[in-house]
Coordinates of C-alpha atoms and ligand atoms in Angstrom, one line a residue:
M1 CA 114.6 107.3 79.8
S2 CA 110.4 106.9 80.5
N3 CA 109.7 107.6 77.0
G4 CA 110.0 103.9 75.9
P5 CA 108.5 102.9 72.4
A6 CA 104.6 103.8 72.5
R7 CA 102.7 100.9 73.0
D8 CA 98.7 100.4 73.2
W9 CA 96.4 98.2 75.1
I10 CA 93.2 97.0 74.0
A11 CA 90.7 96.8 77.0
A12 CA 87.3 95.5 77.0
R13 CA 84.5 94.8 79.7
G14 CA 85.8 92.0 81.6
G15 CA 84.0 90.0 84.5
A16 CA 83.3 91.1 87.9
L17 CA 86.2 92.3 89.8
Q18 CA 87.4 89.4 92.5
G19 CA 90.4 89.0 94.6
D20 CA 92.8 90.3 97.1
I21 CA 95.5 92.5 95.9
V22 CA 98.6 94.7 97.1
V23 CA 99.6 97.7 95.0
P24 CA 103.5 98.9 94.6
G25 CA 105.2 101.3 96.9
D26 CA 104.3 105.1 97.1
K27 CA 106.0 107.2 94.5
S28 CA 106.1 110.2 96.3
V29 CA 107.6 108.4 99.5
S30 CA 110.2 106.5 97.5
H31 CA 111.7 109.7 96.0
R32 CA 111.9 111.7 99.0
A33 CA 113.2 108.2 100.8
V34 CA 116.3 108.1 98.2
M35 CA 117.0 111.8 98.3
L36 CA 117.1 112.2 102.3
A37 CA 118.9 108.9 102.5
A38 CA 121.4 110.2 100.0
L39 CA 122.2 113.2 101.8
A40 CA 122.2 111.6 105.5
D41 CA 125.3 110.8 107.4
G42 CA 125.1 106.8 107.6
T43 CA 123.4 104.2 105.7
S44 CA 119.6 103.7 105.4
R45 CA 117.4 100.9 104.4
I46 CA 114.1 101.5 102.4
E47 CA 111.8 98.8 102.1
G48 CA 108.6 99.1 99.9
F49 CA 110.5 101.2 97.4
L50 CA 108.5 101.7 94.1
E51 CA 110.5 100.0 91.3
G52 CA 109.0 102.6 88.8
E53 CA 110.8 104.5 86.1
D54 CA 110.3 107.8 88.2
T55 CA 111.7 106.7 91.2
R56 CA 114.7 104.9 89.8
A57 CA 115.4 107.9 88.0
T58 CA 115.9 109.7 91.1
A59 CA 118.1 106.9 92.5
A60 CA 120.1 107.1 89.5
V61 CA 120.6 110.8 89.7
F62 CA 122.0 110.4 93.0
A63 CA 124.3 107.5 91.8
Q64 CA 125.8 110.0 89.5
M65 CA 126.7 112.3 92.3
G66 CA 128.4 109.6 94.0
V67 CA 125.9 107.9 96.3
R68 CA 126.2 104.2 96.5
C69 CA 122.5 102.5 96.4
E70 CA 122.3 98.8 96.5
T71 CA 119.4 96.8 95.5
P72 CA 119.5 93.5 97.7
A73 CA 115.9 92.8 96.5
P74 CA 113.1 94.3 94.3
G75 CA 111.8 97.0 96.4
V76 CA 114.4 97.1 98.9
R77 CA 117.3 99.8 98.8
I78 CA 120.1 100.3 100.9
V79 CA 121.6 104.0 100.8
H80 CA 124.9 105.0 101.4
G81 CA 124.2 108.2 102.4
V82 CA 127.3 111.1 101.7
G83 CA 125.9 113.7 104.2
I84 CA 124.6 116.9 103.2
D85 CA 127.8 118.4 101.9
G86 CA 129.2 115.1 100.1
L87 CA 127.4 115.1 96.9
R88 CA 130.0 115.1 94.1
A89 CA 129.5 117.3 91.0
P90 CA 127.9 115.1 88.2
D91 CA 129.9 115.1 84.8
A92 CA 126.5 114.9 82.6
A93 CA 123.0 116.0 82.9
L94 CA 120.8 114.4 85.5
D95 CA 117.9 112.9 83.5
C96 CA 114.8 113.1 85.6
G97 CA 112.6 111.1 83.1
N98 CA 108.9 111.8 83.6
A99 CA 109.2 113.0 87.1
G100 CA 108.0 116.4 88.0
T101 CA 108.6 115.5 91.4
A102 CA 112.2 114.5 91.0
M103 CA 113.1 117.7 88.8
R104 CA 111.2 120.2 91.4
L105 CA 112.6 118.5 94.8
L106 CA 116.1 118.2 93.0
A107 CA 116.2 122.2 92.1
G108 CA 115.7 122.8 95.9
L109 CA 118.1 120.5 96.8
L110 CA 121.2 121.3 94.2
C111 CA 120.7 125.2 94.0
A112 CA 122.4 125.4 97.5
Q113 CA 125.3 123.0 96.2
A114 CA 128.7 123.9 95.6
F115 CA 128.7 122.6 92.0
D116 CA 126.9 123.4 89.1
S117 CA 124.2 121.0 87.8
V118 CA 121.8 120.2 84.7
L119 CA 118.2 118.8 85.3
V120 CA 116.5 117.2 82.0
G121 CA 113.4 115.5 81.6
D122 CA 111.5 113.6 78.8
S123 CA 109.3 115.3 76.4
S124 CA 106.3 115.8 78.8
L125 CA 108.4 117.1 81.9
S126 CA 109.8 119.3 79.2
R127 CA 106.6 121.1 78.9
R128 CA 106.0 121.4 82.6
P129 CA 106.3 124.6 84.5
M130 CA 109.2 125.2 86.4
R131 CA 108.7 129.0 87.4
R132 CA 106.8 127.9 90.4
V133 CA 110.5 126.5 92.0
I134 CA 112.7 128.9 90.1
D135 CA 111.0 132.0 91.5
P136 CA 111.0 131.6 95.2
L137 CA 114.2 129.6 95.1
S138 CA 115.7 132.8 93.4
R139 CA 114.5 134.8 96.3
M140 CA 116.8 132.8 98.2
G141 CA 119.6 133.6 96.4
A142 CA 119.7 130.8 94.0
R143 CA 120.6 130.8 90.6
I144 CA 118.6 128.7 88.2
D145 CA 118.4 129.4 84.1
A146 CA 115.4 127.5 82.2
D147 CA 114.2 127.7 78.9
D148 CA 111.4 130.5 79.4
G149 CA 110.4 128.8 82.4
F150 CA 110.6 125.2 81.3
P151 CA 113.5 122.4 81.5
P152 CA 116.5 122.1 81.1
L153 CA 117.3 123.7 84.1
R154 CA 120.9 124.9 84.8
I155 CA 121.6 125.5 88.5
H156 CA 124.5 127.5 89.1
G157 CA 126.3 126.0 92.4
G158 CA 128.3 128.0 95.1
Q159 CA 125.5 130.5 95.8
R160 CA 124.6 131.5 99.5
L161 CA 121.2 131.1 100.3
S162 CA 119.0 132.9 102.7
G163 CA 116.2 131.4 104.5
I164 CA 112.3 133.1 103.3
D165 CA 109.0 133.2 104.6
V166 CA 106.8 132.8 102.0
T167 CA 102.9 132.2 101.1
L168 CA 102.8 130.0 97.9
P169 CA 100.4 131.1 95.4
V170 CA 99.5 127.2 94.4
A171 CA 98.9 124.3 96.4
S172 CA 102.0 122.2 95.6
A173 CA 103.7 120.0 98.0
Q174 CA 106.7 119.8 95.3
V175 CA 107.1 123.5 95.7
K176 CA 107.0 123.3 99.3
S177 CA 109.2 120.5 99.5
A178 CA 111.6 122.3 97.1
L179 CA 111.9 125.4 99.3
L180 CA 112.4 123.1 102.4
L181 CA 115.4 121.4 100.9
A182 CA 116.9 124.5 100.0
G183 CA 116.0 125.9 103.5
L184 CA 117.8 122.9 104.9
Q185 CA 121.3 124.5 103.6
A186 CA 120.2 128.1 103.7
A187 CA 121.3 130.9 106.6
G188 CA 118.6 131.4 108.9
E189 CA 114.8 130.1 108.8
T190 CA 112.8 129.0 106.3
R191 CA 108.7 129.2 106.6
V192 CA 106.5 128.2 104.1
H193 CA 102.6 128.9 104.1
E194 CA 100.4 127.1 101.7
P195 CA 97.2 128.3 100.3
H196 CA 95.6 124.6 101.0
P197 CA 97.4 122.0 103.1
T198 CA 99.0 119.5 100.7
R199 CA 101.0 116.1 101.2
D200 CA 103.6 116.4 104.0
Y201 CA 105.8 113.4 103.5
T202 CA 109.0 115.8 103.1
E203 CA 108.3 117.4 106.4
R204 CA 107.6 113.8 108.2
M205 CA 110.5 112.4 106.8
L206 CA 113.0 115.2 107.6
R207 CA 111.9 114.5 111.1
A208 CA 112.4 110.8 110.9
F209 CA 116.0 111.9 109.6
G210 CA 116.5 113.8 112.8
V211 CA 115.9 117.4 111.4
D212 CA 114.1 119.7 113.8
I213 CA 111.3 121.0 111.8
D214 CA 108.0 122.2 112.8
F215 CA 104.8 121.8 110.7
A216 CA 101.1 121.8 110.9
P217 CA 98.7 121.3 107.7
G218 CA 99.5 124.4 105.6
F219 CA 102.5 125.3 107.2
A220 CA 106.3 124.3 107.6
R221 CA 109.3 126.0 109.1
L222 CA 112.9 124.8 109.4
R223 CA 116.4 126.2 110.2
G224 CA 119.1 125.8 107.7
G225 CA 122.5 124.1 108.7
Q226 CA 121.2 120.8 110.1
R227 CA 122.4 117.7 109.1
L228 CA 120.4 114.3 108.3
R229 CA 121.0 111.0 110.4
A230 CA 120.5 107.8 108.5
T231 CA 117.2 105.8 109.5
D232 CA 115.2 103.2 108.0
I233 CA 111.9 103.5 106.1
Q234 CA 109.2 101.4 105.3
V235 CA 107.4 103.1 102.4
P236 CA 103.5 102.6 102.3
T237 CA 101.7 101.5 99.1
D238 CA 100.3 103.9 96.9
F239 CA 96.7 105.3 97.3
S240 CA 97.0 106.9 93.7
S241 CA 97.7 103.2 92.3
A242 CA 94.8 101.7 94.4
A243 CA 92.5 104.3 93.0
F244 CA 92.1 102.6 89.7
F245 CA 90.8 99.5 91.6
I246 CA 88.8 101.5 94.0
V247 CA 87.1 103.1 91.2
A248 CA 86.9 99.7 89.0
A249 CA 85.4 97.7 91.4
T250 CA 83.0 100.2 92.6
L251 CA 81.8 100.8 88.9
V252 CA 81.5 97.0 87.7
P253 CA 78.6 95.0 89.0
G254 CA 79.1 92.3 91.0
S255 CA 82.8 93.1 92.0
S256 CA 84.2 92.9 95.6
L257 CA 88.0 93.6 95.7
R258 CA 90.3 93.9 99.0
I259 CA 93.3 96.2 98.5
R260 CA 95.6 95.5 101.1
R261 CA 97.8 97.9 103.3
V262 CA 97.0 101.1 101.3
G263 CA 98.7 104.5 102.5
M264 CA 96.1 106.5 104.1
N265 CA 97.9 109.9 104.2
P266 CA 94.6 112.3 104.6
R267 CA 96.3 114.7 102.4
R268 CA 95.9 111.8 99.5
T269 CA 92.4 109.9 100.4
G270 CA 90.2 113.0 98.9
L271 CA 88.8 110.4 96.3
L272 CA 87.3 108.3 99.1
Q273 CA 85.3 111.2 100.3
A274 CA 84.1 112.0 96.4
L275 CA 83.2 108.4 95.7
R276 CA 81.4 108.0 99.0
A277 CA 79.3 111.4 98.1
M278 CA 78.5 109.7 95.0
G279 CA 77.2 106.4 96.6
A280 CA 80.2 104.2 96.7
D281 CA 80.4 101.2 99.3
I282 CA 84.0 101.4 100.6
D283 CA 85.1 99.9 104.1
E284 CA 88.5 100.9 105.8
E285 CA 90.1 98.0 107.9
P286 CA 93.0 99.9 109.6
A287 CA 96.5 98.1 109.4
A288 CA 100.2 98.6 111.0
A289 CA 101.5 102.0 110.2
A290 CA 104.4 102.1 107.8
S291 CA 106.9 104.8 109.1
G292 CA 104.5 106.7 110.8
E293 CA 102.0 106.7 107.6
A294 CA 98.3 105.4 108.4
V295 CA 97.9 102.2 106.4
A296 CA 94.4 100.4 105.7
D297 CA 92.9 97.4 103.9
L298 CA 90.0 98.6 101.7
V299 CA 87.1 96.6 100.9
V300 CA 85.5 97.9 97.9
R301 CA 82.1 96.5 96.4
H302 CA 80.2 97.7 93.5
A303 CA 77.7 100.3 94.2
P304 CA 75.5 102.5 91.6
L305 CA 77.0 106.1 91.8
S306 CA 75.3 109.4 91.5
G307 CA 76.7 112.6 90.1
I308 CA 78.0 115.4 92.4
A309 CA 79.4 119.1 92.4
L310 CA 82.8 118.1 93.7
P311 CA 84.0 120.5 96.7
P312 CA 86.8 122.5 95.3
A313 CA 88.5 122.4 99.0
L314 CA 88.6 118.4 98.1
V315 CA 90.8 119.0 95.1
P316 CA 94.4 119.2 96.5
D317 CA 93.8 115.8 98.5
M318 CA 92.9 114.2 95.3
I319 CA 94.8 115.9 92.8
D320 CA 96.2 112.8 91.2
E321 CA 92.8 111.0 91.3
F322 CA 91.1 113.3 88.5
P323 CA 91.6 110.7 85.8
A324 CA 89.8 107.9 87.9
L325 CA 87.3 110.3 89.0
F326 CA 86.2 111.6 85.1
V327 CA 85.6 107.9 84.7
A328 CA 83.5 107.5 87.7
A329 CA 81.6 110.1 86.9
A330 CA 81.4 109.1 83.5
C331 CA 79.5 106.0 84.9
A332 CA 77.4 107.7 87.4
S333 CA 73.8 108.7 87.1
G334 CA 73.5 112.5 86.4
E335 CA 75.9 115.1 86.4
T336 CA 79.1 115.8 87.8
V337 CA 81.0 119.1 88.0
V338 CA 84.7 119.7 89.1
S339 CA 86.1 123.4 89.5
G340 CA 89.0 124.6 91.1
A341 CA 91.2 122.1 89.4
A342 CA 93.3 124.3 86.9
E343 CA 96.4 122.4 88.3
L344 CA 95.2 119.5 86.2
R345 CA 96.4 121.2 83.1
V346 CA 100.0 121.2 84.1
K347 CA 100.4 117.5 85.1
E348 CA 101.8 114.6 82.8
S349 CA 99.6 115.7 80.4
D350 CA 96.6 118.6 80.2
R351 CA 94.7 116.1 82.3
I352 CA 91.1 118.0 81.8
A353 CA 91.6 118.0 78.0
T354 CA 92.7 114.5 77.5
M355 CA 90.2 113.2 79.5
A356 CA 87.4 115.3 78.0
R357 CA 88.5 114.2 74.7
G358 CA 88.8 110.5 75.6
L359 CA 85.5 110.3 77.3
R360 CA 83.9 112.0 74.5
S361 CA 85.4 109.4 72.1
L362 CA 83.6 106.9 74.0
G363 CA 80.4 108.5 73.7
I364 CA 80.1 110.8 76.9
D365 CA 79.0 114.2 77.2
V366 CA 81.7 116.5 78.8
D367 CA 82.0 120.1 78.8
E368 CA 85.6 121.4 79.5
M369 CA 85.8 124.6 81.6
A370 CA 89.4 126.5 82.3
D371 CA 89.3 124.8 85.8
G372 CA 87.4 121.5 85.5
A373 CA 84.7 119.9 83.6
R374 CA 81.1 119.0 83.8
I375 CA 80.5 115.2 82.9
R376 CA 77.4 114.0 82.3
G377 CA 77.2 110.0 82.9
G378 CA 76.1 107.8 80.1
R379 CA 76.6 104.6 78.6
L380 CA 80.4 104.1 77.3
T381 CA 81.0 102.8 74.0
G382 CA 84.0 101.3 72.3
G383 CA 86.6 103.6 70.6
I384 CA 90.1 104.8 70.5
V385 CA 91.6 107.2 73.0
E386 CA 94.9 108.7 73.4
S387 CA 96.5 108.7 76.7
H388 CA 99.1 111.5 75.6
G389 CA 102.0 109.5 77.3
D390 CA 100.2 110.1 80.6
H391 CA 100.5 107.1 83.0
R392 CA 97.3 107.7 85.2
V393 CA 95.1 108.7 81.9
A394 CA 96.4 105.2 80.3
M395 CA 95.2 103.5 83.6
A396 CA 91.7 105.6 83.8
F397 CA 90.8 104.5 80.4
A398 CA 91.6 100.9 81.1
V399 CA 89.1 101.3 84.0
A400 CA 86.4 102.7 81.6
A401 CA 86.9 100.0 79.0
Q402 CA 85.3 97.5 81.7
L403 CA 82.2 99.4 81.4
A404 CA 82.0 99.9 77.8
G405 CA 80.0 98.5 75.2
G406 CA 83.0 97.5 72.9
E407 CA 86.7 97.4 72.9
V408 CA 88.8 100.5 73.6
R409 CA 92.2 101.1 72.1
I410 CA 94.2 102.9 74.3
G411 CA 97.3 104.9 72.8
D412 CA 100.6 105.6 74.2
I413 CA 100.7 103.5 77.7
A414 CA 104.5 102.9 77.8
N415 CA 104.8 105.3 80.6
V416 CA 102.5 103.5 83.0
A417 CA 105.7 101.9 84.1
T418 CA 106.8 105.2 85.5
S419 CA 104.2 104.9 88.7
F420 CA 102.8 101.3 88.3
P421 CA 104.9 98.7 86.6
G422 CA 102.9 95.5 86.2
F423 CA 99.3 97.4 86.2
D424 CA 97.9 95.0 83.3
A425 CA 98.8 91.8 85.0
L426 CA 97.3 93.0 88.1
A427 CA 94.3 94.1 86.6
R428 CA 93.8 91.0 84.4
Q429 CA 94.4 89.0 87.9
V430 CA 91.4 90.6 89.3
G431 CA 89.2 90.1 85.9
F432 CA 90.0 93.2 83.8
A433 CA 90.0 92.3 79.7
L434 CA 93.3 93.8 78.8
R435 CA 96.0 93.0 76.4
D436 CA 98.7 94.9 74.5
G437 CA 97.6 96.1 71.3
Ligands
S3P501 C1 103.7 115.3 94.5 C2 102.7 116.4 94.4 C3 101.9 116.7 93.5 C4 101.5 115.4 92.7 C5 102.7 114.6 92.3 C6 103.2 114.4 93.5 C7 104.6 115.1 95.4 O1 102.4 117.7 92.8 O2 100.5 115.8 91.7 O3 102.2 113.5 91.7 O4 105.4 114.1 95.3 O5 105.0 116.1 96.0 P1 102.1 119.2 93.0 O6 103.1 119.5 93.8 O7 102.6 119.9 91.3 O8 100.8 119.6 93.5

């Protein structure tokens, strides 16, 4: 689904970045909005839905299980919920495309259903570890077969689940969410403790759908057997998509860019703290909240950056922003050290390896470590880089190219459409030099 024909970009230094832009809807929130609306009793309207391949894959999965979902306009979904016990057995494998969030949350949701199901994904998703959800779900009574811990996941329905009290070994909102979706259908109470707080969209949205749930940073608890009540959801825009423009406007001399209505969930905005510690000039102007999520206009002006030792405690709050941060570090004076970030190795690509390799091809001195990297800022040259089908790596190198001394060819960019359809057009609109190659 998301492995379209591989295409390349050719990017080069453009002008100063100027403008006033809005980025697409949040991927994490869009996935959850469709899932919970499908499970609810009644009809929900979702606005600001991300029209990306990942989130469309989630909507298609529910359509395969009998959930009617209308698209009256781009970015709007009307979901006719079937109730938590109303999904229909799918007659084929459910294709999650490139979306780890879809596969892991669906594993939790489907393992408690009455029917069998199979979750498959594209080549990148098929290399991503699933034991982290299978193990705790199995302790609840789920039966899920995988290929040595990797997709496809064969889920045996009709199991009786019991709630658990679990402390997760890795900070993962996907794993936490899978357990809460299973816990909702289990006997008794489910309690999840995290080693570091992660994004709490599932908890907030369950509450918006009428579920009685207790949560605080790093902890969530709910009772099984509750039903969801349809509600309307306003999806904030995606901080992780804004991140590429935040870094680009910071790096390119003369830039001044306003990014409107950015979702500012504190578990997502660690990049702002990191960039400010490096010297960035970013103003926040609070705007009206979207379904309880803080939103702000960000005004970003060029500023010279200096390298830092990134505090490992900041890593979970910027887990999707490392490709962009690596580019900022490559353009900063001095050395930036990232540690405590081994999770980057199991994202859409091994992001430590793909970023280190790509930056080296552009003349930057990078040492790879098991859980991070040491990046010495320098002058970027032109060259050829591979994104390995990783949307965020591709967009990060498009930013890097705006500072490079020559053309940069970025390979395998088709998956940008999983999270940020229209990135290239928006980037050109603010001043990037970027074209199909
Ligand atoms: C996500 C959680 C994070 C993040 C991913 C989206 C979510 O993954 O990297 O892009 O929507 O819950 P992990 O839970 O694996 O950290």
